[in-house]
Amino acid sequence: MRDSAASRLEKGAPVRLDKVSFSYGEAPLVFDVEFAAAKITAIMGPSGSGKSTLLNLVAGFETPQSGRVLIGGADVSVEPPSMRPVSMVFQENNLFAHLTVAQNVGLGRSPSLRLTEADHAAITEALERTGLAGKEKRLPRELSGGERQRVALARVLVRDRPVLLLDEPFASLGPALRDDMLDMVAAVHAERGMTVLFVTHQPEDARRIGQNMVFLDDGLVAATGKADDFFAGAGPEAFRRYIGAST
Amino acid sequence: MQRATSDPRITAGIAALAAIALLIGGAFAGLLFEGVHDLSGAWAAFDPYLLRVVRFTLWQAALSALLSVVPALFVARALSRHPRFPGRAFILQLFAVPLALPAIVAALGILALYGRAGYFAGVIGGGSWPGIYGLSGILVAHVFFNLPLATRLFLEALQTIPTDQWRLASQLGMAARSAFRLIEWPTLRAALPGVAGLVFMLCITSFTIILTLGGGPAATTLEVGIYQALRFDFDPARAVTLTLLQIALTFIVMLALTRLGANVVGDTNLPVAQRRYLSVGGGETWLNAMLIVLALLFVVGPMAATVMAGLGADLDRLAGEATVRQATLTSVVLGFLSALLSVMLSLALTMARRALALNSRAGRKTLLEHAADTGASFVLVVPPIVVGAGWFLLLRHVGDVFAIAPVMVVTVNAVMAMPFALRAIRPAYDAASERHERLCAQLGIVGWNRLMLVDWPSLRRPLATAFAFAMALSLGDLGVIALFGSDSVQTLPYLLLARMGSYRTEDAAGLALLLGLVCLSLIVAAHWLGREKLRDA
């Protein structure tokens, strides 16, 4: 019943921004780029280069001034966020503070929390999968920062959309915890094969799970390619400067 | 954008604005209809008496503002210089009480204390005390309300002085006089126009105090004039003229106030004493202590008198009286409905404003957004009496004006409480929206689902605060019911006024105690609910 267009899509739909321009009233951002289906693409670039805006355009929180956003070949430029075949994990505020872990995950199945037996089973399974079994009844404030982001991942699992957007979701976690979370994302990706767009500031994060790389600079797509090539030194000069400055 | 217009929050906001526009617009329609109907009568109302009324309205407000604000400067300074003054926190709490008291309760307390037959006259000795009807009574009552308010506002301003400035002052060895000149006075001077303007505004629109303590044509203001024209002289044309003048007057003052950047809602936070680095000399300490104690006595006096006189009444008999029971029930029901309506309207406006702001983050504000933003504060320009008068004039052609009393009391008081309700709801809603907006959009949580699953749980407390505040305001209001009240529809304030009018002072005192306690507990509940916040993840 819900999101018919979304669930009809093949696992891992390609995401394409076709000459999309957008501006917050200053210099416009222009994106013309394709993200390969079923791959993890790291999106990097200096602050203000438009990384988060790009994700917001794909998710539907912003509407392009011109150009089209295509997911799996379909034009979704004016679709509201909930109708797009997309899940997104933010840096914070992924959970409703007054709802339990299970309810927060359940919202991924039904925005009115009217859940079927099958939904409940899926929720339980997702919580087990993310190592949260036994914490169904907890409130977000009773969880650690890492656990909260895992609840968000569990919701991604039950929502089961072909595109996953990660907007620096682990930036506030310590290094070891961050690696755990990245491995969990990689495992989920291996299982579900969705297209992942992963915004990060940390080169080691991109290197750990990124297959492809899109490098943004000053509101434009400055370079694209295999992540390994970028880190082997084949990236553009701007990328090497950025890496050098940030590590 | 297609998404923007389909947001049910905006629809709710438009509905709320339409309801408010209908209420205010209906009142204006009534006024204009009546004015056009009897143009010569409206012109004829511009007589020397009218000029006297206007002059007195301004004169009493100016005097009240002066007498409230100037002493408040020094009381606030005294309190700020003695962060460990015995009972300081309690004194500040007491200074918040007049804001919560219905005007008619305060008026009764003041009469019980300073009236011709009051406690004061008893102490001085019978006969020689003239009582305080007229200008003196009005001034005492206005200062009773506004001195504590101004003190708290000034104190709040003084608390904004950074601690480092005080550290510096004490290091440089500044004496009290130079510290006042160089540190305190610049801050107070910046707050002065706003505070004085607010008090002036409150006194211009004060109705109950003038009605109960003015005591005659010599001490009548525009608002009381409107009431008399409608209820006693049956002179609608004069009422129209008075009302239009009142609107013009409040509008001008309001405009000036907004220019001054004043906070026209006049509700203050309780200032917390901060650590100070200053030493106050012995002489100054005594002077300050005396100031504080005098202000305290002035504020506590009428409250104590209310309690004493109330306890002196035959409370058992009052409680058994059918009229009293009926009026209490009416008050509670109307107050409840009014508060409910007020909270619903405020929530709808808040939600629409936020939704519109999110949609046009980059673009310019639309007219609708402006309306949702400032619509409620315009309501302050139009005092309850004025709205009531407009509808009174309109409805008297249609049928029984007094039958509509409950509807008028509920709606007018609901809209009048909106600025206060908005103050409680808006910051909470905007903060919750900041956290939840994208998540809701992503998960498709909209409309009723969003209200029940997301907004209600995070807004319960601020909504309860707004509700308690609105209910207290509505319960204590005498403006609308004074126009529309009758033997068949009486609220507690109306009954109180009737008992005062028929010289059943004991009954009035008992009712005042009851009404004061109810309103006070509601306000205390509102503050308590507003302070405790859910810890968020």
Coordinates of N, CA, C and O in Angstrom, one line a residue, chain B residues 327-465:
Chain B
A327 N -22.6 31.3 39.4 CA -21.6 32.1 38.8 C -20.3 31.4 38.7 O -19.5 31.5 37.7
T328 N -19.9 30.6 39.8 CA -18.7 29.9 39.8 C -18.7 28.9 38.6 O -17.7 28.8 37.9
L329 N -19.8 28.2 38.5 CA -19.9 27.2 37.4 C -19.7 27.9 36.1 O -18.9 27.4 35.2
T330 N -20.5 29.0 35.9 CA -20.4 29.7 34.6 C -18.9 30.1 34.3 O -18.4 29.9 33.2
S331 N -18.3 30.7 35.3 CA -16.9 31.2 35.2 C -16.0 30.0 34.8 O -15.2 30.2 33.8
V332 N -16.1 28.9 35.5 CA -15.2 27.8 35.2 C -15.4 27.3 33.8 O -14.5 27.0 33.0
V333 N -16.7 27.1 33.4 CA -17.0 26.5 32.1 C -16.5 27.5 31.0 O -15.8 27.1 30.0
L334 N -16.9 28.8 31.1 CA -16.5 29.8 30.1 C -15.0 29.9 30.1 O -14.4 30.0 29.0
G335 N -14.3 29.9 31.2 CA -12.9 30.1 31.3 C -12.2 28.9 30.6 O -11.3 29.0 29.9
F336 N -12.8 27.7 30.9 CA -12.2 26.5 30.3 C -12.3 26.5 28.8 O -11.3 26.3 28.1
L337 N -13.5 26.8 28.3 CA -13.7 26.9 26.8 C -12.8 28.0 26.2 O -12.2 27.7 25.1
S338 N -12.7 29.1 26.9 CA -11.9 30.2 26.3 C -10.5 29.8 26.2 O -9.8 30.1 25.2
A339 N -10.0 29.2 27.3 CA -8.6 28.7 27.3 C -8.3 27.7 26.2 O -7.3 27.8 25.5
L340 N -9.3 26.8 26.1 CA -9.1 25.8 25.0 C -9.0 26.4 23.6 O -8.2 26.1 22.8
L341 N -10.0 27.3 23.4 CA -10.0 28.0 22.1 C -8.7 28.8 21.9 O -8.1 28.8 20.8
S342 N -8.3 29.5 22.9 CA -7.1 30.3 22.8 C -5.9 29.4 22.5 O -5.1 29.8 21.6
V343 N -5.7 28.3 23.1 CA -4.6 27.4 22.9 C -4.7 26.8 21.5 O -3.7 26.8 20.8
M344 N -5.9 26.5 21.0 CA -6.0 25.9 19.7 C -5.7 26.9 18.6 O -4.9 26.6 17.7
L345 N -6.2 28.2 18.8 CA -5.8 29.2 17.8 C -4.3 29.5 17.8 O -3.7 29.6 16.7
S346 N -3.8 29.6 19.0 CA -2.3 29.9 19.1 C -1.5 28.8 18.4 O -0.5 29.1 17.7
L347 N -1.9 27.5 18.7 CA -1.1 26.4 18.1 C -1.2 26.4 16.6 O -0.2 26.2 15.9
A348 N -2.4 26.7 16.1 CA -2.6 26.7 14.7 C -1.8 27.8 14.0 O -1.1 27.6 13.0
L349 N -1.8 29.0 14.6 CA -0.9 30.1 14.1 C 0.5 29.7 14.2 O 1.3 30.0 13.2
T350 N 1.0 29.2 15.3 CA 2.4 28.8 15.4 C 2.8 27.8 14.4 O 3.8 27.9 13.7
M351 N 2.0 26.8 14.2 CA 2.3 25.7 13.2 C 2.4 26.3 11.8 O 3.3 26.0 11.0
A352 N 1.4 27.1 11.5 CA 1.4 27.7 10.1 C 2.6 28.6 9.9 O 3.2 28.6 8.8
R353 N 2.9 29.4 10.9 CA 4.0 30.3 10.8 C 5.3 29.5 10.5 O 6.1 29.9 9.7
R354 N 5.5 28.4 11.3 CA 6.7 27.6 11.1 C 6.7 27.0 9.7 O 7.7 27.0 9.0
A355 N 5.6 26.4 9.3 CA 5.5 25.7 8.0 C 5.8 26.7 6.9 O 6.6 26.4 6.0
L356 N 5.3 27.9 7.0 CA 5.5 28.9 6.0 C 7.0 29.3 6.0 O 7.6 29.5 4.9
A357 N 7.5 29.5 7.2 CA 8.9 29.9 7.2 C 9.8 28.9 6.6 O 10.8 29.2 5.9
L358 N 9.5 27.6 6.8 CA 10.3 26.5 6.3 C 10.2 26.5 4.7 O 11.2 26.2 4.0
N359 N 9.1 26.8 4.2 CA 8.9 26.8 2.8 C 9.6 27.9 2.1 O 10.0 27.8 0.9
S360 N 9.6 29.1 2.7 CA 10.2 30.2 2.1 C 11.5 30.6 2.7 O 11.8 31.8 2.8
R361 N 12.3 29.6 3.0 CA 13.6 29.9 3.7 C 14.4 30.9 2.9 O 15.0 31.8 3.4
A362 N 14.4 30.7 1.6 CA 15.3 31.6 0.8 C 14.5 32.8 0.3 O 15.1 33.9 0.1
G363 N 13.2 32.6 0.1 CA 12.5 33.7 -0.5 C 12.0 34.8 0.5 O 12.5 34.8 1.7
R364 N 11.2 35.7 0.0 CA 10.8 36.8 0.9 C 9.5 36.3 1.6 O 8.8 35.5 1.2
K365 N 9.2 37.0 2.7 CA 8.0 36.6 3.5 C 6.8 37.0 2.7 O 6.7 38.1 2.1
T366 N 5.8 36.1 2.7 CA 4.5 36.4 2.1 C 3.6 37.1 3.1 O 3.9 37.2 4.3
L367 N 2.5 37.7 2.5 CA 1.6 38.4 3.4 C 1.0 37.5 4.5 O 0.9 37.8 5.6
L368 N 0.8 36.2 4.0 CA 0.2 35.2 5.0 C 1.2 35.0 6.1 O 0.8 34.9 7.3
E369 N 2.4 34.9 5.8 CA 3.4 34.6 6.8 C 3.5 35.8 7.8 O 3.6 35.6 9.0
H370 N 3.4 37.0 7.3 CA 3.4 38.2 8.1 C 2.2 38.1 9.1 O 2.3 38.4 10.3
A371 N 1.1 37.7 8.5 CA -0.2 37.7 9.3 C 0.0 36.7 10.4 O -0.4 36.9 11.6
A372 N 0.5 35.5 10.1 CA 0.7 34.4 11.1 C 1.7 34.9 12.1 O 1.6 34.5 13.3
D373 N 2.6 35.7 11.7 CA 3.7 36.1 12.6 C 3.2 37.2 13.6 O 3.3 37.1 14.8
T374 N 2.5 38.2 13.1 CA 2.2 39.4 13.9 C 0.7 39.5 14.2 O 0.3 40.4 14.9
G375 N -0.1 38.7 13.5 CA -1.5 38.8 13.7 C -2.0 38.9 15.1 O -2.8 39.7 15.5
A376 N -1.4 38.0 15.9 CA -1.9 38.0 17.3 C -1.5 39.2 18.1 O -2.3 39.6 18.9
S377 N -0.4 39.9 17.8 CA -0.1 41.0 18.6 C -0.9 42.2 18.2 O -1.1 43.2 19.0
F378 N -1.5 42.2 17.0 CA -2.4 43.3 16.7 C -3.6 43.3 17.6 O -4.3 44.3 17.8
V379 N -4.0 42.1 18.0 CA -5.1 41.9 18.9 C -5.0 42.8 20.1 O -6.0 43.4 20.6
L380 N -3.7 43.1 20.6 CA -3.5 43.9 21.7 C -4.0 45.3 21.5 O -4.3 46.1 22.4
V381 N -4.0 45.8 20.2 CA -4.4 47.1 19.9 C -5.9 47.3 20.2 O -6.4 48.4 20.5
V382 N -6.6 46.2 20.1 CA -8.1 46.3 20.2 C -8.5 45.7 21.5 O -8.6 44.5 21.7
P383 N -8.7 46.5 22.5 CA -9.0 46.0 23.9 C -10.3 45.3 23.9 O -11.2 45.5 23.0
P384 N -10.5 44.3 24.8 CA -11.7 43.5 24.9 C -13.0 44.3 24.8 O -14.0 44.0 24.2
I385 N -13.0 45.4 25.6 CA -14.2 46.3 25.6 C -14.6 46.8 24.2 O -15.7 46.9 23.9
V386 N -13.5 47.1 23.4 CA -13.8 47.6 22.1 C -14.4 46.5 21.2 O -15.4 46.8 20.5
V387 N -13.9 45.3 21.3 CA -14.4 44.2 20.5 C -15.9 44.0 21.0 O -16.8 43.8 20.2
G388 N -16.0 43.9 22.3 CA -17.3 43.7 22.9 C -18.3 44.8 22.4 O -19.4 44.5 22.0
A389 N -17.9 46.0 22.4 CA -18.7 47.1 22.1 C -19.2 47.0 20.6 O -20.4 47.2 20.3
G390 N -18.2 46.7 19.7 CA -18.6 46.5 18.3 C -19.7 45.4 18.1 O -20.7 45.7 17.4
W391 N -19.5 44.3 18.7 CA -20.5 43.2 18.6 C -21.8 43.6 19.3 O -22.8 43.2 18.8
F392 N -21.7 44.3 20.4 CA -22.9 44.7 21.1 C -23.8 45.6 20.1 O -25.0 45.3 20.0
L393 N -23.1 46.5 19.5 CA -23.8 47.4 18.5 C -24.4 46.6 17.4 O -25.5 46.9 16.9
L394 N -23.6 45.6 16.9 CA -24.1 44.9 15.7 C -25.2 44.0 16.1 O -26.2 43.9 15.3
L395 N -25.1 43.3 17.2 CA -26.1 42.3 17.6 C -27.4 42.9 18.1 O -28.4 42.2 18.1
R396 N -27.4 44.1 18.5 CA -28.6 44.6 19.1 C -29.7 44.8 18.0 O -30.9 44.9 18.4
H397 N -29.3 44.9 16.8 CA -30.2 44.9 15.7 C -30.8 43.5 15.4 O -31.9 43.4 14.9
V398 N -30.1 42.5 15.8 CA -30.4 41.2 15.4 C -31.4 40.5 16.4 O -32.3 39.8 16.1
G399 N -31.1 40.7 17.6 CA -31.9 40.1 18.6 C -31.4 40.4 20.0 O -30.9 41.5 20.3
D400 N -31.5 39.4 20.9 CA -31.2 39.6 22.3 C -29.7 39.6 22.5 O -29.0 38.6 22.4
V401 N -29.1 40.8 22.8 CA -27.7 40.9 22.9 C -27.2 40.0 24.1 O -26.1 39.4 24.0
F402 N -28.0 39.9 25.1 CA -27.5 39.2 26.3 C -27.4 37.7 26.2 O -26.7 37.1 26.9
A403 N -28.2 37.2 25.2 CA -28.2 35.8 25.0 C -26.9 35.3 24.4 O -26.5 34.2 24.6
I404 N -26.2 36.2 23.8 CA -24.9 35.9 23.1 C -23.8 35.9 24.1 O -22.6 35.6 23.7
A405 N -24.0 36.4 25.3 CA -22.9 36.6 26.3 C -21.9 35.5 26.4 O -20.7 35.8 26.3
P406 N -22.3 34.3 26.5 CA -21.3 33.2 26.7 C -20.4 33.1 25.5 O -19.1 33.0 25.7
V407 N -20.9 33.3 24.3 CA -20.1 33.2 23.1 C -19.1 34.3 23.1 O -17.9 34.2 22.8
M408 N -19.5 35.5 23.4 CA -18.6 36.7 23.4 C -17.5 36.5 24.4 O -16.4 36.8 24.2
V409 N -17.9 36.1 25.6 CA -16.9 36.0 26.7 C -15.8 35.0 26.3 O -14.6 35.2 26.4
V410 N -16.3 33.9 25.7 CA -15.3 32.8 25.4 C -14.4 33.3 24.3 O -13.2 33.2 24.4
T411 N -15.0 33.8 23.2 CA -14.2 34.2 22.0 C -13.3 35.4 22.3 O -12.1 35.3 22.0
V412 N -13.8 36.4 22.8 CA -13.0 37.6 23.1 C -11.9 37.3 24.0 O -10.7 37.6 23.8
N413 N -12.2 36.7 25.1 CA -11.1 36.4 26.1 C -10.1 35.4 25.5 O -8.9 35.5 25.8
A414 N -10.5 34.5 24.7 CA -9.6 33.5 24.0 C -8.6 34.3 23.2 O -7.4 34.1 23.3
V415 N -9.1 35.2 22.4 CA -8.2 36.0 21.5 C -7.3 36.9 22.3 O -6.1 37.1 22.0
M416 N -7.9 37.5 23.4 CA -7.0 38.4 24.2 C -5.9 37.7 24.9 O -4.9 38.2 25.2
A417 N -6.1 36.4 25.2 CA -5.0 35.6 25.9 C -4.0 35.1 24.9 O -3.0 34.6 25.3
M418 N -4.2 35.3 23.6 CA -3.3 34.7 22.6 C -1.9 35.2 22.7 O -1.0 34.3 22.5
P419 N -1.7 36.5 22.9 CA -0.3 36.9 22.9 C 0.5 36.1 24.0 O 1.6 35.7 23.9
F420 N -0.2 35.8 25.2 CA 0.5 35.1 26.3 C 0.6 33.6 25.9 O 1.7 33.0 26.1
A421 N -0.4 33.1 25.3 CA -0.4 31.7 24.9 C 0.7 31.4 23.9 O 1.5 30.5 24.0
L422 N 0.8 32.4 22.9 CA 1.8 32.2 21.9 C 3.2 32.2 22.5 O 4.1 31.5 22.0
R423 N 3.4 33.1 23.5 CA 4.7 33.2 24.2 C 5.1 31.8 24.7 O 6.3 31.5 24.8
A424 N 4.2 31.1 25.2 CA 4.5 29.8 25.8 C 4.7 28.7 24.7 O 5.5 27.8 24.8
I425 N 3.9 28.8 23.7 CA 3.9 27.7 22.7 C 4.9 27.8 21.6 O 5.6 26.9 21.2
R426 N 5.1 29.1 21.1 CA 5.9 29.2 19.9 C 7.4 28.7 20.1 O 7.8 28.0 19.2
P427 N 8.1 29.2 21.1 CA 9.5 28.7 21.2 C 9.6 27.2 21.3 O 10.4 26.6 20.7
A428 N 8.7 26.6 22.0 CA 8.7 25.1 22.2 C 8.4 24.4 20.8 O 9.1 23.5 20.5
Y429 N 7.4 24.9 20.1 CA 7.1 24.3 18.8 C 8.2 24.5 17.9 O 8.6 23.5 17.1
D430 N 8.8 25.7 17.8 CA 9.9 25.9 16.8 C 11.1 25.0 17.2 O 11.7 24.5 16.3
A431 N 11.4 24.8 18.5 CA 12.5 24.0 18.8 C 12.2 22.5 18.4 O 13.1 21.8 17.9
A432 N 11.0 22.1 18.7 CA 10.6 20.7 18.4 C 10.7 20.5 16.9 O 11.2 19.5 16.4
S433 N 10.2 21.5 16.1 CA 10.2 21.4 14.7 C 11.6 21.4 14.1 O 11.9 20.6 13.2
E434 N 12.5 22.1 14.8 CA 13.9 22.1 14.4 C 14.4 20.7 14.4 O 15.2 20.3 13.5
R435 N 14.0 19.9 15.4 CA 14.5 18.6 15.6 C 13.8 17.6 14.6 O 14.4 16.6 14.2
H436 N 12.5 17.8 14.4 CA 11.7 16.8 13.8 C 11.3 17.0 12.4 O 10.8 16.1 11.7
E437 N 11.5 18.2 11.9 CA 11.0 18.5 10.6 C 11.4 17.6 9.5 O 10.5 17.0 8.8
R438 N 12.7 17.4 9.3 CA 13.1 16.5 8.2 C 12.7 15.1 8.4 O 12.4 14.4 7.4
L439 N 12.8 14.7 9.7 CA 12.4 13.3 10.0 C 11.0 13.0 9.6 O 10.6 12.0 9.0
C440 N 10.1 14.0 9.9 CA 8.7 13.8 9.6 C 8.5 13.8 8.1 O 7.7 13.0 7.6
A441 N 9.2 14.7 7.4 CA 9.0 14.8 5.9 C 9.5 13.5 5.3 O 8.8 12.9 4.4
Q442 N 10.6 12.9 5.8 CA 11.2 11.7 5.3 C 10.2 10.5 5.5 O 10.0 9.7 4.6
L443 N 9.7 10.4 6.7 CA 8.8 9.3 7.1 C 7.4 9.5 6.7 O 6.6 8.6 6.9
G444 N 7.1 10.6 6.1 CA 5.7 10.9 5.7 C 4.7 11.1 6.9 O 3.5 10.7 6.8
I445 N 5.2 11.6 8.0 CA 4.3 11.8 9.2 C 3.7 13.2 9.0 O 4.4 14.2 9.2
V446 N 2.5 13.3 8.7 CA 1.8 14.6 8.5 C 0.5 14.6 9.1 O 0.0 13.5 9.6
G447 N -0.1 15.8 9.2 CA -1.5 15.9 9.6 C -1.8 15.4 11.0 O -1.0 15.6 12.0
W448 N -2.8 14.6 11.1 CA -3.3 14.1 12.4 C -2.2 13.2 13.0 O -1.9 13.2 14.2
N449 N -1.6 12.3 12.2 CA -0.5 11.4 12.7 C 0.6 12.3 13.4 O 1.1 11.9 14.5
R450 N 1.0 13.3 12.7 CA 2.0 14.2 13.3 C 1.6 14.8 14.6 O 2.3 14.8 15.5
L451 N 0.4 15.3 14.6 CA -0.1 16.0 15.8 C -0.1 15.0 17.0 O 0.3 15.4 18.1
M452 N -0.6 13.8 16.7 CA -0.7 12.8 17.9 C 0.7 12.2 18.2 O 1.0 12.0 19.4
L453 N 1.4 11.8 17.2 CA 2.7 11.1 17.5 C 3.8 11.9 17.9 O 4.7 11.6 18.6
V454 N 3.9 13.1 17.2 CA 5.1 13.9 17.4 C 4.9 15.2 18.2 O 5.5 15.5 19.1
D455 N 3.9 16.0 17.7 CA 3.7 17.3 18.3 C 3.1 17.3 19.7 O 3.6 18.0 20.6
W456 N 2.1 16.5 19.9 CA 1.4 16.5 21.2 C 2.4 16.1 22.3 O 2.5 16.8 23.3
P457 N 3.2 15.0 22.1 CA 4.1 14.6 23.2 C 5.1 15.7 23.5 O 5.5 15.9 24.7
S458 N 5.6 16.4 22.5 CA 6.7 17.3 22.8 C 6.1 18.7 23.2 O 6.8 19.6 23.7
L459 N 4.8 18.9 23.1 CA 4.2 20.2 23.4 C 3.2 20.2 24.6 O 2.7 21.2 24.9
R460 N 3.1 19.0 25.2 CA 2.1 18.9 26.2 C 2.3 20.0 27.3 O 1.3 20.7 27.7
R461 N 3.5 20.1 27.8 CA 3.7 21.1 28.9 C 3.5 22.5 28.5 O 2.8 23.2 29.1
P462 N 4.2 23.0 27.4 CA 3.9 24.3 27.0 C 2.4 24.6 26.7 O 1.9 25.7 27.0
L463 N 1.7 23.6 26.2 CA 0.3 23.8 25.9 C -0.5 23.9 27.2 O -1.4 24.8 27.4
A464 N -0.1 23.1 28.2 CA -0.7 23.2 29.5 C -0.4 24.6 30.2 O -1.3 25.2 30.8
T465 N 0.8 25.1 30.0 CA 1.2 26.4 30.5 C 0.3 27.5 29.9 O -0.3 28.3 30.6

